[in-house]
mmCIF file of the C-alpha atoms, coordinates in Angstrom:
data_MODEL
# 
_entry.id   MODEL 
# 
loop_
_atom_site.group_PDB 
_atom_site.id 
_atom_site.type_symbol 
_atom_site.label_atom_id 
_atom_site.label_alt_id 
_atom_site.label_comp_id 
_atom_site.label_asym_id 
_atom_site.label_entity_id 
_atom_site.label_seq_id 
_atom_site.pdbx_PDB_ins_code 
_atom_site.Cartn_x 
_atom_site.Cartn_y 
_atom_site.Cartn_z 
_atom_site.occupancy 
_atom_site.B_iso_or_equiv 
_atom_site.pdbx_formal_charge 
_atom_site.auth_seq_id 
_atom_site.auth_comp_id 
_atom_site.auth_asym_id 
_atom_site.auth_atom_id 
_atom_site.pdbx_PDB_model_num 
ATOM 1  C CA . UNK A 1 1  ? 14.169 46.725 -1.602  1.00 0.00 ? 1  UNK A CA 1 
ATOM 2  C CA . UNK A 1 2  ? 11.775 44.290 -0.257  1.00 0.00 ? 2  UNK A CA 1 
ATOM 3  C CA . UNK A 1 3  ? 12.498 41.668 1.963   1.00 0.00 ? 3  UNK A CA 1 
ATOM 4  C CA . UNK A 1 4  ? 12.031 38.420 1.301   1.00 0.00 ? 4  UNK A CA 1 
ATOM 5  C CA . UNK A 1 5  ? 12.404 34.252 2.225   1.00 0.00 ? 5  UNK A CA 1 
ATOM 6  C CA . UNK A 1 6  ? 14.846 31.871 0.215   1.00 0.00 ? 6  UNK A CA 1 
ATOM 7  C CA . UNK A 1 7  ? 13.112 28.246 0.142   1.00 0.00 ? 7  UNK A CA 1 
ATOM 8  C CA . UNK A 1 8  ? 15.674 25.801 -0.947  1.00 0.00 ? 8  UNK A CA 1 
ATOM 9  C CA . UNK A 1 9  ? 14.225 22.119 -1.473  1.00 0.00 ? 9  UNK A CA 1 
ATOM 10 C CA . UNK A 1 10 ? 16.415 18.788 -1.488  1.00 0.00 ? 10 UNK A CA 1 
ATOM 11 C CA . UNK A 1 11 ? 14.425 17.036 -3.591  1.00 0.00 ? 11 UNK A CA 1 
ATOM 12 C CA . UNK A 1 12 ? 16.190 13.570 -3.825  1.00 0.00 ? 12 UNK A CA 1 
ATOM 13 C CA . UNK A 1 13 ? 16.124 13.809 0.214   1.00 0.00 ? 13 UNK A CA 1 
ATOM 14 C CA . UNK A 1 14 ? 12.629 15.416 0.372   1.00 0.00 ? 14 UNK A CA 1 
ATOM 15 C CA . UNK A 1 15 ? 13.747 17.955 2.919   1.00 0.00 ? 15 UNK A CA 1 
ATOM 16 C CA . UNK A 1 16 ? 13.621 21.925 2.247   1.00 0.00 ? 16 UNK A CA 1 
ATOM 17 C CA . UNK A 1 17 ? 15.260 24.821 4.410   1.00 0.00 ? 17 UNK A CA 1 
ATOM 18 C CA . UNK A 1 18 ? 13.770 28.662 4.411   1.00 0.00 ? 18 UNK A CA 1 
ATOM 19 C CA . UNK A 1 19 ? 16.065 31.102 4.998   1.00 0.00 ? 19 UNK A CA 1 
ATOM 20 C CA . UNK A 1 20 ? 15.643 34.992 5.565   1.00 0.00 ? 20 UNK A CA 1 
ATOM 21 C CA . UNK A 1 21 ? 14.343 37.138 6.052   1.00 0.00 ? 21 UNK A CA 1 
ATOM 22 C CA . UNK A 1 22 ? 17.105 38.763 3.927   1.00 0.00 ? 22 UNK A CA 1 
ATOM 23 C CA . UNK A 1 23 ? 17.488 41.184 0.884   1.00 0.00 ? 23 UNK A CA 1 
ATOM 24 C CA . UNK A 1 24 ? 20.461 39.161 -1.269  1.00 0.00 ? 24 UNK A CA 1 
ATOM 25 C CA . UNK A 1 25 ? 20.030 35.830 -2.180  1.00 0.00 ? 25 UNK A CA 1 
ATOM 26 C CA . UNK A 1 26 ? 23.422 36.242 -3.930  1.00 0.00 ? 26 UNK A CA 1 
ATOM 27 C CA . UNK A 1 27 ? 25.121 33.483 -1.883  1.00 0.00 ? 27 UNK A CA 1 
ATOM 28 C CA . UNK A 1 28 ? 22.729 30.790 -1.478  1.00 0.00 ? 28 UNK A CA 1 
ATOM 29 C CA . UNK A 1 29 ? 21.267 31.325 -5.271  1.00 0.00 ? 29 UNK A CA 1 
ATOM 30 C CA . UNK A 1 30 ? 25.268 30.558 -6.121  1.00 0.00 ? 30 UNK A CA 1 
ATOM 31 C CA . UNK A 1 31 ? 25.363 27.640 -4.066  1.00 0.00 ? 31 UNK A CA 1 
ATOM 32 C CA . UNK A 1 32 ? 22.067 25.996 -5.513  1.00 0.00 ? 32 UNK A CA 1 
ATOM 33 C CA . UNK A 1 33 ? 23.407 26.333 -8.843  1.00 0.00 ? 33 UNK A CA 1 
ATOM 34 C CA . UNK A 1 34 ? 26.586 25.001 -7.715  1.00 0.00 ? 34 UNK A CA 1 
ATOM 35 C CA . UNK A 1 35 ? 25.195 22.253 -6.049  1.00 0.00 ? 35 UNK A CA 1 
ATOM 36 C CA . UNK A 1 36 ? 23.166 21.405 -9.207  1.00 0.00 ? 36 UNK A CA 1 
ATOM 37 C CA . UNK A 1 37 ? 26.018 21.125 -11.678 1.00 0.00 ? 37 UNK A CA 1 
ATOM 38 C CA . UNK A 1 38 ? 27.189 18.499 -9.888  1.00 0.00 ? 38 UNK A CA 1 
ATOM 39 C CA . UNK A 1 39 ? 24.103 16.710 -9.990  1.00 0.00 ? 39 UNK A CA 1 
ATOM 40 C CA . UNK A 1 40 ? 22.360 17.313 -7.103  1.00 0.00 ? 40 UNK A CA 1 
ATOM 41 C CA . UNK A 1 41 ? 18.342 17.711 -7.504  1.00 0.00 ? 41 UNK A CA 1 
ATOM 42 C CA . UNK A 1 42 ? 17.799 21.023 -5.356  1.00 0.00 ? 42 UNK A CA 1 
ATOM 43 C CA . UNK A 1 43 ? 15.968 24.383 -6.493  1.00 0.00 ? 43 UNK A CA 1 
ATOM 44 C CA . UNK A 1 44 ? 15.488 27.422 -4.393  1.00 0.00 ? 44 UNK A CA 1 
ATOM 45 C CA . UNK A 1 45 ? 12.491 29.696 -5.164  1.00 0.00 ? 45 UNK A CA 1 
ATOM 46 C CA . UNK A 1 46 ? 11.441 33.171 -2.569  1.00 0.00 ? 46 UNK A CA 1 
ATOM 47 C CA . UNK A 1 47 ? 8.950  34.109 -0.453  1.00 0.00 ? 47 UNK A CA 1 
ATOM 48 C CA . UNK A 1 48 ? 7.927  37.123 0.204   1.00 0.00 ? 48 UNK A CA 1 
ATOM 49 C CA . UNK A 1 49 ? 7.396  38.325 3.858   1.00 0.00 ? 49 UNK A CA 1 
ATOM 50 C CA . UNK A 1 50 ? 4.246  37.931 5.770   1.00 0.00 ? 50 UNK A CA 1 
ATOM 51 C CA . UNK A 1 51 ? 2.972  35.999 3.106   1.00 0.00 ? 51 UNK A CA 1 
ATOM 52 C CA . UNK A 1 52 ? 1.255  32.517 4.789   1.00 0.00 ? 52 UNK A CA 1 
ATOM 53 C CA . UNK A 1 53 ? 2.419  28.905 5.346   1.00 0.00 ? 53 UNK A CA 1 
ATOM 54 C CA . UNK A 1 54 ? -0.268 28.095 2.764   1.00 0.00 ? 54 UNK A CA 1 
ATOM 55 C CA . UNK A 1 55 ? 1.228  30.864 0.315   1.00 0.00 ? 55 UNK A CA 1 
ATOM 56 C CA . UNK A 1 56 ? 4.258  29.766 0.730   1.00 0.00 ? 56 UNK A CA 1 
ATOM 57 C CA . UNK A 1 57 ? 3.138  26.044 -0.056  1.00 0.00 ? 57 UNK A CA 1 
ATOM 58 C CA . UNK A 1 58 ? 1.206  27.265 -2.907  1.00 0.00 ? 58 UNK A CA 1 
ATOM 59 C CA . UNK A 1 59 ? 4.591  29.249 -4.612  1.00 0.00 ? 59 UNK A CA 1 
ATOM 60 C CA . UNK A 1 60 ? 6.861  26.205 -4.341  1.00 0.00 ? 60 UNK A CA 1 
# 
């Protein structure tokens, strides 16, 4: 299994947080989802490892 990076943006707040690397997003995917049944504007999307700042800019 392939590591990876769990980007979670805030979007109401305009913030984000990357997480990782790690190989279960399990927990955090859980607490998005969470989080966005009771309203809150947040999505989480992955990263893969070594990929680039732009990359990553690019796959949010």
């Amino acid at each position: 299994m392939k590591s990876f990076y769990v980007v979670v943006t805030d979007i109401e707040q305009g913030k984000f947080s990357i997480s990782g690397p790690m190989n279960d997003d399990t927990n955090i995917t859980a607490q998005v989802c969470e989080a966005q049944d009771k309203g809150r504007k947040i999505n989480c999307s992955s990263a893969e490892v070594g990929m680039t700042k732009d990359e990553v800019r690019i796959s949010i």
